[in-house]
PDB file of C-alpha atoms and ligand atoms in Angstrom:
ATOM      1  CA  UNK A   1       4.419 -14.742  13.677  1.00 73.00           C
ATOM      2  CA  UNK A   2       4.281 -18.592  13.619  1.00 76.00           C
ATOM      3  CA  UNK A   3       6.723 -20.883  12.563  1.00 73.00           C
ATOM      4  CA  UNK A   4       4.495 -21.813   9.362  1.00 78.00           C
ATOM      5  CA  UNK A   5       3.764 -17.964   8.473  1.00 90.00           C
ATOM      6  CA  UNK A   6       4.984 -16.984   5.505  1.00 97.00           C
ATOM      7  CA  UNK A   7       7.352 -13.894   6.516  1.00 98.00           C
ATOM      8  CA  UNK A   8       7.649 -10.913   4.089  1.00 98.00           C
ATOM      9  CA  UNK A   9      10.298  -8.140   4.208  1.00 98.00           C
ATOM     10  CA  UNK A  10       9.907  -5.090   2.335  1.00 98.00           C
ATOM     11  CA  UNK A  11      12.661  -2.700   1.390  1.00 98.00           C
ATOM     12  CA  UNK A  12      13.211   0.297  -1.089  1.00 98.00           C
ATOM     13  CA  UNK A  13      15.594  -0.015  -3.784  1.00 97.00           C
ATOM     14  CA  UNK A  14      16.602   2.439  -6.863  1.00 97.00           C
ATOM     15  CA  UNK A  15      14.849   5.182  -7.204  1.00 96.00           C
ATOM     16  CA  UNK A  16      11.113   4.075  -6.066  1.00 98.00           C
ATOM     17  CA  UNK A  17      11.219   0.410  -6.959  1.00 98.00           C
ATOM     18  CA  UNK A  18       9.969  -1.631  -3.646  1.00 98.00           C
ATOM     19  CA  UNK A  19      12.135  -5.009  -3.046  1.00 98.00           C
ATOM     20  CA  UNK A  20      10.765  -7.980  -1.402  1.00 98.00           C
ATOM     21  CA  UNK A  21      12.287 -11.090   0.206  1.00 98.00           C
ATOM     22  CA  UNK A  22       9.503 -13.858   1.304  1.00 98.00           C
ATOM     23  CA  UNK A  23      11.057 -17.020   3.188  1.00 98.00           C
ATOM     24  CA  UNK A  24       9.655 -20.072   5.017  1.00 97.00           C
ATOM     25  CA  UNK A  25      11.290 -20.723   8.043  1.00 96.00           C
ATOM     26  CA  UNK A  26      10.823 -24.136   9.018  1.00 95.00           C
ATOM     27  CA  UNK A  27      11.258 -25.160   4.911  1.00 96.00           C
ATOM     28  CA  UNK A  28      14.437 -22.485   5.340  1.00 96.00           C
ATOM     29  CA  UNK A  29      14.063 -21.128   1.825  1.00 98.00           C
ATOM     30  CA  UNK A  30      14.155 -17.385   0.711  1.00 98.00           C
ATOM     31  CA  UNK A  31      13.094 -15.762  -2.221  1.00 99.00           C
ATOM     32  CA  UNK A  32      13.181 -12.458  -3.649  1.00 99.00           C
ATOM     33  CA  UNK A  33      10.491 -11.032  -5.426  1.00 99.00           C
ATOM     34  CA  UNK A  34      12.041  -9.383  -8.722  1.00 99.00           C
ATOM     35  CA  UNK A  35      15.805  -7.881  -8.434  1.00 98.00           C
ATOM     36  CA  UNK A  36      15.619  -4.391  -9.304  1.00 98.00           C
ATOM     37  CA  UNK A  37      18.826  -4.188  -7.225  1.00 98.00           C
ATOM     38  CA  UNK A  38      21.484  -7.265  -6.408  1.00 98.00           C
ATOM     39  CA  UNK A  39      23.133  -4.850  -3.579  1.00 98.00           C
ATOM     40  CA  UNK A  40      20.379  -4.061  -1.477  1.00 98.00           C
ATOM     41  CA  UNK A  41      19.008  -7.563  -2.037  1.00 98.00           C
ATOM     42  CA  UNK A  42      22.044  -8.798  -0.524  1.00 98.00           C
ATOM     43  CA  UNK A  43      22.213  -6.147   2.426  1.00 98.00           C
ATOM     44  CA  UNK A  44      18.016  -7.325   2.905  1.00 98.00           C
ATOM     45  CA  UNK A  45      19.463 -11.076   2.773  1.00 98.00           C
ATOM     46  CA  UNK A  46      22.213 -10.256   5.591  1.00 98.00           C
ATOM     47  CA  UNK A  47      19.989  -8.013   8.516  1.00 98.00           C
ATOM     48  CA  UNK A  48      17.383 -10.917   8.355  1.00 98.00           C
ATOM     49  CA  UNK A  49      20.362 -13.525   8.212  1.00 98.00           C
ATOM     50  CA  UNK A  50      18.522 -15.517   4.743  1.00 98.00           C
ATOM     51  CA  UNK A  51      19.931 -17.295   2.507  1.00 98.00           C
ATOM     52  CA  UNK A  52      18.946 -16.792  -0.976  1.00 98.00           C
ATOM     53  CA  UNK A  53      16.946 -19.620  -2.593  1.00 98.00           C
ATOM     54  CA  UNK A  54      14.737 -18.501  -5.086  1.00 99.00           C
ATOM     55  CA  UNK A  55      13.898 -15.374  -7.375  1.00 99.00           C
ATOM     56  CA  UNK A  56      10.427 -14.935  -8.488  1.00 99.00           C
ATOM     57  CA  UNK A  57      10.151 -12.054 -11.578  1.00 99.00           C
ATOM     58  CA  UNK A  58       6.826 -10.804 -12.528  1.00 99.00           C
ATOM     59  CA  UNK A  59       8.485  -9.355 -15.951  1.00 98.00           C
ATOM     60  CA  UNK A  60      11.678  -9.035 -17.602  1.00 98.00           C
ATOM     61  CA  UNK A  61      11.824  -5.160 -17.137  1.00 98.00           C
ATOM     62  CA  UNK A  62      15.123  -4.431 -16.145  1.00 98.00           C
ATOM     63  CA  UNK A  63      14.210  -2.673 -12.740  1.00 98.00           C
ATOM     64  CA  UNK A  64      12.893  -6.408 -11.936  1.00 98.00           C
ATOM     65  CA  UNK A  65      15.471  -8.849 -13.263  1.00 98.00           C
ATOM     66  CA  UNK A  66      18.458  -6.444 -13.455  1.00 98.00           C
ATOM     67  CA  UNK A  67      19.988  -8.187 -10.422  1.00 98.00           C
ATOM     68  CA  UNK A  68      19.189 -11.857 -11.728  1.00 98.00           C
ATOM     69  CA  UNK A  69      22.441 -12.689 -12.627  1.00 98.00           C
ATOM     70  CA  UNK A  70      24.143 -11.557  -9.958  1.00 98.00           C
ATOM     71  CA  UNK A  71      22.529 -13.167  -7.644  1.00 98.00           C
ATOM     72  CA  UNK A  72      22.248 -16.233  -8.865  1.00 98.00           C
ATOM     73  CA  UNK A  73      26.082 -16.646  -9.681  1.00 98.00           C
ATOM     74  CA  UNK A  74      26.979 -15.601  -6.373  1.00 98.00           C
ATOM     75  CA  UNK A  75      23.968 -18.190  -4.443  1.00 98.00           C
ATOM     76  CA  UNK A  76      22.867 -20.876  -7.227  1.00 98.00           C
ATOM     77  CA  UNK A  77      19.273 -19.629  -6.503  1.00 98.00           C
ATOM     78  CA  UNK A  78      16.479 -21.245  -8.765  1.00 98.00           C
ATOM     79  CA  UNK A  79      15.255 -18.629 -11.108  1.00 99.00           C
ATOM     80  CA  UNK A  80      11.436 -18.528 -11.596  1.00 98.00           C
ATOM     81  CA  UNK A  81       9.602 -16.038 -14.199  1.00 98.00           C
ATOM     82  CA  UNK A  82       7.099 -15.936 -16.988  1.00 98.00           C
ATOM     83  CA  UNK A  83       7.358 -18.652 -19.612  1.00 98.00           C
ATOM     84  CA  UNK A  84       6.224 -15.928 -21.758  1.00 98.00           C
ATOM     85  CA  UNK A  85       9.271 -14.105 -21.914  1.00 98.00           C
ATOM     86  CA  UNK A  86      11.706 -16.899 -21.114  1.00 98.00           C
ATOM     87  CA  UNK A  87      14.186 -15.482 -23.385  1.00 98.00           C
ATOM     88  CA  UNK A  88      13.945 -11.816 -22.172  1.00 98.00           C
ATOM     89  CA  UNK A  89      14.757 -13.255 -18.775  1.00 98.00           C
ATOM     90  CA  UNK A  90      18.651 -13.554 -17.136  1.00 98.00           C
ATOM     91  CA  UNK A  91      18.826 -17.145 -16.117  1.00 98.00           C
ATOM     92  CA  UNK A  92      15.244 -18.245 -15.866  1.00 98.00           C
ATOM     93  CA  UNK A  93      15.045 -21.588 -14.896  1.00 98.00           C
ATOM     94  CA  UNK A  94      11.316 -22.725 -14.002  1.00 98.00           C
ATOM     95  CA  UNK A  95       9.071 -20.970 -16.529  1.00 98.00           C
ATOM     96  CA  UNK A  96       5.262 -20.497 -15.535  1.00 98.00           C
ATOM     97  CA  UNK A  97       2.391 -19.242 -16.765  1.00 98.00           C
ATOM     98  CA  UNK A  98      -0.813 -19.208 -15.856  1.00 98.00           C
ATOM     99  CA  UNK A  99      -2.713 -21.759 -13.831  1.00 98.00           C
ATOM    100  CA  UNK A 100       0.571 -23.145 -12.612  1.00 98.00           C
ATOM    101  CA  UNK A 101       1.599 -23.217  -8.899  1.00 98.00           C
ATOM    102  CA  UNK A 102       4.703 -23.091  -7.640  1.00 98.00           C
ATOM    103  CA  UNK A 103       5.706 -24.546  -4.151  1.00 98.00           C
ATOM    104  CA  UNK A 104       7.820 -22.764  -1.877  1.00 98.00           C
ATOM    105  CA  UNK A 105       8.556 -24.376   1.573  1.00 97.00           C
ATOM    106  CA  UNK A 106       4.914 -24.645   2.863  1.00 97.00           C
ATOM    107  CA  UNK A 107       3.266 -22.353   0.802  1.00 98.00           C
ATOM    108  CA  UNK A 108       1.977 -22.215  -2.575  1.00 98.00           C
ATOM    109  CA  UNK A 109       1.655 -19.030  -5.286  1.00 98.00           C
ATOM    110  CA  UNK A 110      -0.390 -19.461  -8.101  1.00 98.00           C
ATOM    111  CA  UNK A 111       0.343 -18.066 -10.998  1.00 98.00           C
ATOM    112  CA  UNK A 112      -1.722 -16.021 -13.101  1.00 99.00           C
ATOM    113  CA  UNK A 113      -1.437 -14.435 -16.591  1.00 98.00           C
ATOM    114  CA  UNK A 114      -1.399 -10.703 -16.355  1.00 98.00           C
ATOM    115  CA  UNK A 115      -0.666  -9.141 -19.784  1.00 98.00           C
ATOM    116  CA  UNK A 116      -0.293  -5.592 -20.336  1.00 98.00           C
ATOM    117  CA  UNK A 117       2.491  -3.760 -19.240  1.00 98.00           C
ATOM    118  CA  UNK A 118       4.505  -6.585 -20.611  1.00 98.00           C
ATOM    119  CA  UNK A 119       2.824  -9.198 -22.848  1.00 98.00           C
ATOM    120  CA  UNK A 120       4.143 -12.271 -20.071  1.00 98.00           C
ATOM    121  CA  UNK A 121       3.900 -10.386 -16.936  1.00 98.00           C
ATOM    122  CA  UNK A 122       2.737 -12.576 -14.125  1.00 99.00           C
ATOM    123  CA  UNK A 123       1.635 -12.526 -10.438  1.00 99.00           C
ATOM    124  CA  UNK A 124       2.053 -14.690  -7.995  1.00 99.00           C
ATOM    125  CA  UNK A 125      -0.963 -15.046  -5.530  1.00 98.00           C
ATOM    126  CA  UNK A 126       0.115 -17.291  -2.515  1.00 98.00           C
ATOM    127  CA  UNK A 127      -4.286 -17.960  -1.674  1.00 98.00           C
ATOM    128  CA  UNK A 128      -3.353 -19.271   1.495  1.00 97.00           C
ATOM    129  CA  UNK A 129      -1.600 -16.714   2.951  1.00 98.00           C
ATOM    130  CA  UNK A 130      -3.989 -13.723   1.366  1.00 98.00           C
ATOM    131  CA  UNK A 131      -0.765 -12.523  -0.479  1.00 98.00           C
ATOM    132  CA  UNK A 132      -0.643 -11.162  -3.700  1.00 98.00           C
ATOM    133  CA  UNK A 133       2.721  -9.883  -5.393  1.00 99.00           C
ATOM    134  CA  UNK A 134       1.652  -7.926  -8.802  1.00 99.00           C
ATOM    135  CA  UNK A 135       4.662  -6.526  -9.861  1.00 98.00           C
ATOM    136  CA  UNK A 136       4.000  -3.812 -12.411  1.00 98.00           C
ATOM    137  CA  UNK A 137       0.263  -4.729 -12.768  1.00 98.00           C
ATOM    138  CA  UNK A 138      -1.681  -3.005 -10.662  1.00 98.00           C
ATOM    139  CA  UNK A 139      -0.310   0.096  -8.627  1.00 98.00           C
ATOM    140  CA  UNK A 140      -2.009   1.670  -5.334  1.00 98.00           C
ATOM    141  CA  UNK A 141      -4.545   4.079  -7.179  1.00 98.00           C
ATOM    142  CA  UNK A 142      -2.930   3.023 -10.459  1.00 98.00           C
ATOM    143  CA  UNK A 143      -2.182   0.470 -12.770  1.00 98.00           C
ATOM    144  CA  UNK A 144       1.196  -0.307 -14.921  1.00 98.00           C
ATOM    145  CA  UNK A 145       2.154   1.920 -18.371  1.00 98.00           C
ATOM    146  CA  UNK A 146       0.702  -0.297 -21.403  1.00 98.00           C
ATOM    147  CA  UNK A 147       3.599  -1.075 -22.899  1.00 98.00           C
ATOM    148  CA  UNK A 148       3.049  -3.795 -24.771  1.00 98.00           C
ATOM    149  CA  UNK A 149      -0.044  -4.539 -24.211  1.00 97.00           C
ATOM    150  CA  UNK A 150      -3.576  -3.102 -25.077  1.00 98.00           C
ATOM    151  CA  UNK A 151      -6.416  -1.746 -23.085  1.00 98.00           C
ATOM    152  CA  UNK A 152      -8.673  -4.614 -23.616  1.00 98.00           C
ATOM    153  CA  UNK A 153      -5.628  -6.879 -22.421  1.00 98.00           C
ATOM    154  CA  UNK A 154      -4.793  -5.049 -19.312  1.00 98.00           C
ATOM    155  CA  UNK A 155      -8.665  -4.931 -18.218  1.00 98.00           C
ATOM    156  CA  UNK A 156      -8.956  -8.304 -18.821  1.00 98.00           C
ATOM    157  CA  UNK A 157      -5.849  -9.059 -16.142  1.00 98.00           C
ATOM    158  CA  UNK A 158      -7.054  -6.176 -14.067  1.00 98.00           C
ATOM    159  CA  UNK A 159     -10.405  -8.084 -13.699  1.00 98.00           C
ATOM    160  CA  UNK A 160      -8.247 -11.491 -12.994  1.00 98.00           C
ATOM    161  CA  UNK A 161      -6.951  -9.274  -9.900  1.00 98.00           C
ATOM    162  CA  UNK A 162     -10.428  -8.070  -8.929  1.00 98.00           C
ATOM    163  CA  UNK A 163     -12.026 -11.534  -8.775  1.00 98.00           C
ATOM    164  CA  UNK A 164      -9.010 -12.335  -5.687  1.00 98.00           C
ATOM    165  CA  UNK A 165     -10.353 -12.134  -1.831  1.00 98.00           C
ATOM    166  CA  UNK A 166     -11.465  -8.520  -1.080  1.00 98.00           C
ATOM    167  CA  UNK A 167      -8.658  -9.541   1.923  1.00 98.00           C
ATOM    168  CA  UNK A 168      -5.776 -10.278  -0.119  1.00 98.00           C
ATOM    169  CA  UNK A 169      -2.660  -8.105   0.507  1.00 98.00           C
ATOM    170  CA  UNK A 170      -1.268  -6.892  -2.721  1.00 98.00           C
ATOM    171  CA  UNK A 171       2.582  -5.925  -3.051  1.00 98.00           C
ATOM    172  CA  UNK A 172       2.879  -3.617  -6.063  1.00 98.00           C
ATOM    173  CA  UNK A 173       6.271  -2.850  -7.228  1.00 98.00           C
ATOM    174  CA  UNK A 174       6.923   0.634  -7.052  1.00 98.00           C
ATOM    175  CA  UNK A 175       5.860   3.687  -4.800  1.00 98.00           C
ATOM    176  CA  UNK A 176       4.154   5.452  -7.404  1.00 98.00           C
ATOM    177  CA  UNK A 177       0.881   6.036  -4.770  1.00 98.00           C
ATOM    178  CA  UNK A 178       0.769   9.841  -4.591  1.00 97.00           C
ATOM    179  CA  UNK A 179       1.239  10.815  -7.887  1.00 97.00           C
ATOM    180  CA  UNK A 180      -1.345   8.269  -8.641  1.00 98.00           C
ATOM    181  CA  UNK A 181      -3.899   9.915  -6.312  1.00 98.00           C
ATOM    182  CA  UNK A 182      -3.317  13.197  -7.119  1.00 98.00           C
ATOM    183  CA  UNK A 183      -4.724  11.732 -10.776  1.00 98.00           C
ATOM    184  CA  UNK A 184      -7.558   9.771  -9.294  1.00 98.00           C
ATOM    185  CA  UNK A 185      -8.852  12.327  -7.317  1.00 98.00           C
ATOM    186  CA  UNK A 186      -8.841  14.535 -10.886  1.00 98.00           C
ATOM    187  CA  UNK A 187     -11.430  12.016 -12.217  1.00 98.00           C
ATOM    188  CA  UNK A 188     -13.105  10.947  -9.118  1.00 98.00           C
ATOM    189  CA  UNK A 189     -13.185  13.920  -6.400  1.00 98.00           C
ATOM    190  CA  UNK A 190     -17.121  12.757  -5.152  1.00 98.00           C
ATOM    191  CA  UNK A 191     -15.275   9.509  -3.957  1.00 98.00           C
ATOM    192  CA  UNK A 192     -15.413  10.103  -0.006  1.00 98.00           C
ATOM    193  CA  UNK A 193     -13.099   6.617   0.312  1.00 98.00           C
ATOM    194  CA  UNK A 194     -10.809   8.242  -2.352  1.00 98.00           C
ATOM    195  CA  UNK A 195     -10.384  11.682  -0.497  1.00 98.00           C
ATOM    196  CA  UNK A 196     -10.093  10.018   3.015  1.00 98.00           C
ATOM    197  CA  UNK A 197      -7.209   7.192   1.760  1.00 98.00           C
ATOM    198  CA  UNK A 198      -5.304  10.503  -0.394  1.00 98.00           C
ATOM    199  CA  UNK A 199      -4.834  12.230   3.289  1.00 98.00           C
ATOM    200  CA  UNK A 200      -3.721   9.230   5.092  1.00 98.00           C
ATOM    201  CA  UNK A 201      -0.971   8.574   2.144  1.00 98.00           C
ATOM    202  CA  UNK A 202       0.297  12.295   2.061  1.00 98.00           C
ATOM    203  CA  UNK A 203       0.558  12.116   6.169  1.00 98.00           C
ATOM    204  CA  UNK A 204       2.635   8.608   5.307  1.00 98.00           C
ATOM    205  CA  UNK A 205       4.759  10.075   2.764  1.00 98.00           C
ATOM    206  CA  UNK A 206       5.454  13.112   4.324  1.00 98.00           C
ATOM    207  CA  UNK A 207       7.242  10.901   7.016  1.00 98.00           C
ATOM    208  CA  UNK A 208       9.151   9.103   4.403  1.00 97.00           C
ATOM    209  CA  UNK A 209       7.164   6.110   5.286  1.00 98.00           C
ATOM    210  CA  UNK A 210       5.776   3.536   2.579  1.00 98.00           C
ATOM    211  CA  UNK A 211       2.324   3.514   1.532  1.00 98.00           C
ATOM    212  CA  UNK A 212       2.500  -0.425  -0.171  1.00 98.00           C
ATOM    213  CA  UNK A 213       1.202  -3.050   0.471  1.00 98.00           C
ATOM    214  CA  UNK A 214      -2.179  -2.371   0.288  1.00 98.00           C
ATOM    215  CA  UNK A 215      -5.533  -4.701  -0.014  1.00 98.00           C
ATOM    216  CA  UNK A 216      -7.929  -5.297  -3.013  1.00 99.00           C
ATOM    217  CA  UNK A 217     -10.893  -4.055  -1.014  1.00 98.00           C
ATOM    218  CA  UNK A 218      -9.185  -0.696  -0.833  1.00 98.00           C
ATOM    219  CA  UNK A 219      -8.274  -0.893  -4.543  1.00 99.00           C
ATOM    220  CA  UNK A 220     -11.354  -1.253  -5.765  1.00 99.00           C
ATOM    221  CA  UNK A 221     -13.266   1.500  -3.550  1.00 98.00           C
ATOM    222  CA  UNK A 222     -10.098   3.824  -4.242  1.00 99.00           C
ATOM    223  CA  UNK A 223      -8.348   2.864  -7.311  1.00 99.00           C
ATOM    224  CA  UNK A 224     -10.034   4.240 -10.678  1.00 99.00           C
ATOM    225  CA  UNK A 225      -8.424   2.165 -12.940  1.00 99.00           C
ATOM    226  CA  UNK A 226     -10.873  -0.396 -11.248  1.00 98.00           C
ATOM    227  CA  UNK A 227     -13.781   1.754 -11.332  1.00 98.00           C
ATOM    228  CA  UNK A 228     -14.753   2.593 -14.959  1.00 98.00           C
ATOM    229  CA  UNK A 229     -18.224   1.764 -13.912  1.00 98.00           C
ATOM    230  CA  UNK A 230     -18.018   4.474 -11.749  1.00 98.00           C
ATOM    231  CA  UNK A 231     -20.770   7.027 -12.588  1.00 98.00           C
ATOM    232  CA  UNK A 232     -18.808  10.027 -11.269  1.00 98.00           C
ATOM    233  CA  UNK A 233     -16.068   8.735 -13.530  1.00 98.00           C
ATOM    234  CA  UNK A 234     -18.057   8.027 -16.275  1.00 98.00           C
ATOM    235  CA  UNK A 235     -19.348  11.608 -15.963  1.00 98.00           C
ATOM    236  CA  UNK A 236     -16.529  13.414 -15.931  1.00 98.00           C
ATOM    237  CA  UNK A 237     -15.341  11.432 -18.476  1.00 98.00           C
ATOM    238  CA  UNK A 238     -18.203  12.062 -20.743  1.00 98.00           C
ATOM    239  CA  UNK A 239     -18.639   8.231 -21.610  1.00 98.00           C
ATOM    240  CA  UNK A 240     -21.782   7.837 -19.798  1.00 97.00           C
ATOM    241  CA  UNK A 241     -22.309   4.597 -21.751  1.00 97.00           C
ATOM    242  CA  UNK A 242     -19.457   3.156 -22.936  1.00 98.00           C
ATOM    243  CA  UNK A 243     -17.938  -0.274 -22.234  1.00 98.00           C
ATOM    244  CA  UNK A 244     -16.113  -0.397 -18.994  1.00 98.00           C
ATOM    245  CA  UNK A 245     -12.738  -1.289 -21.504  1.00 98.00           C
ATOM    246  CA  UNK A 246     -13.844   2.391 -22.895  1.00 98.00           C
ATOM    247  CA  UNK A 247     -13.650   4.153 -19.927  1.00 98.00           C
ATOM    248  CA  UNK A 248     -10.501   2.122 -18.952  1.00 98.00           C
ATOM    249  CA  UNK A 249      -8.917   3.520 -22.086  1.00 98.00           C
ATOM    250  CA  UNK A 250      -9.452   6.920 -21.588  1.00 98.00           C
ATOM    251  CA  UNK A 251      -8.476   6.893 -18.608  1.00 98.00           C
ATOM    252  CA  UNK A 252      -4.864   4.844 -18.640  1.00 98.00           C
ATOM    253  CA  UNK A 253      -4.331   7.684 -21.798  1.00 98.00           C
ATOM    254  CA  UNK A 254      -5.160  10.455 -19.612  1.00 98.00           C
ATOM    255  CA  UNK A 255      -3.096   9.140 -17.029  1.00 98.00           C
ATOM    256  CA  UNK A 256      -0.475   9.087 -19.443  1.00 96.00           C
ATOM    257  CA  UNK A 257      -0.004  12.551 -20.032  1.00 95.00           C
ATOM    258  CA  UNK A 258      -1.155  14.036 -16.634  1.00 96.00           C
ATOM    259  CA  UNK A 259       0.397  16.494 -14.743  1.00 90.00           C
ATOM    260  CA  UNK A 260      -0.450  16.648 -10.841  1.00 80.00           C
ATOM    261  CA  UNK A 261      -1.058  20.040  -9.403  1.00 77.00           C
ATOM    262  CA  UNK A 262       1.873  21.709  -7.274  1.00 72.00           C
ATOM    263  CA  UNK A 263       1.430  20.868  -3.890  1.00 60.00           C
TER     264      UNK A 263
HETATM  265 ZN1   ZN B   1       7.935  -2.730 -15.522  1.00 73.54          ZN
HETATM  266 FE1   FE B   2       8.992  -1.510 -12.758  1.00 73.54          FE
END
């Protein structure tokens, strides 16, 4: 790692919410990516010997700003979130939405507008450094619970995501990836990349270990929420020629109510 990387530390928090601290060492700032969790924040903040700096929300869901105020009364970090849901937000200082960039140290994220599971979610995509951090946008093999949003609205950000660097490194925020598969493999069993990437992440998870982050080149090939102009999945789906915003509706409902088979 070199002294301008940006460093990334990933830890578990709650229940399967993902924590993240980013930092720049030579600009010696430290942020954490959403705060599903104030306590194991500050246990992440004290084995890499950070100081807190920054937050960085995605969306004002309480597993990702639930630790906002904590933090920031204890270590007068900036608070930086959508502008979007400013007032849903503990403590937001810099609101942003899309096109913006925020600086941090060395590095840059831009922002970009990804309604859906909330109407201001947001993800911060540091170009540079092939780092994306989607919060509860797009999921390994899955995509966030429409919440708020709409189909047509979560496609369109999904597409926002798919027009990024096959290379870029996405950090989604929970470890929702074999439940997820277990679904896409329902719709899309032909898909050889599909069957081959659902082994590797049952071998993972059997050994407790974590299956994010994870790249846009494998979402796409893998990931069916990307793929509603996948024949297979249009098949199965019987929407041979629907609008890809069809077949993404079907199958984010479908998702909604599936159960996965007992192991
Ligand atoms: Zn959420
Ligand atoms: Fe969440």
């Amino acid at each position: 790692m070199s002294e301008t990387d940006l460093e990334i530390y990933m830890f578990p928090c709650l229940r399967d919410n993902y924590g993240f601290l980013i930092h720049d060492r030579r600009a010696r700032v430290t942020a954490a990516i959403d705060t599903p969790d104030a306590g194991a924040i500050e246990k992440a903040l004290k084995a890499k010997g950070w100081k807190l700096t920054h937050i960085l929300n995605t969306h004002h869901h309480a597993d990702h700003t639930g630790g906002n105020a904590e933090l920031k009364a204890r270590t007068k970090c900036t608070v930086v979130g959508p502008r979007r849901e400013v007032n849903k937000i503990p403590g937001l200082d810099i609101p942003l939405a899309d096109g913006d960039i925020f600086r941090f140290g060395s590095h840059m994220a831009q922002v970009i507008d990804v309604p859906g599971h909330t109407n201001g979610h947001i993800a911060y995509w540091f170009a540079e450094d092939r780092v994306a951090f989607v919060g509860d946008t797009l999921f390994a093999m899955g995509c966030g619970r429409l919440f708020e949003g709409t189909p047509q609205t979560m496609w369109r950000s999904l597409q926002k995501l798919m027009a990024l660097p096959e290379d870029t490194v996405l950090y989604c925020a929970h470890e929702y990836t074999e439940a997820n598969g277990a679904f896409a493999l329902s719709v899309e069993p032909e898909n050889r990349d599909l069957r081959d990437r659902m082994d590797e992440v049952r071998r993972l998870r059997a050994g407790g270990r974590p299956t994010v982050p994870t790249t846009l080149g494998l979402e796409l090939r893998t990931n069916p929420f990307l793929r509603p102009m996948s024949r297979w999945i249009r098949g199965r789906l019987g929407l041979p020629d629907a609008d890809p915003v069809e077949v993404f509706a079907e199958l984010r409902q479908r998702k909604d109510s599936f159960v996965p088979p007992a192991a």
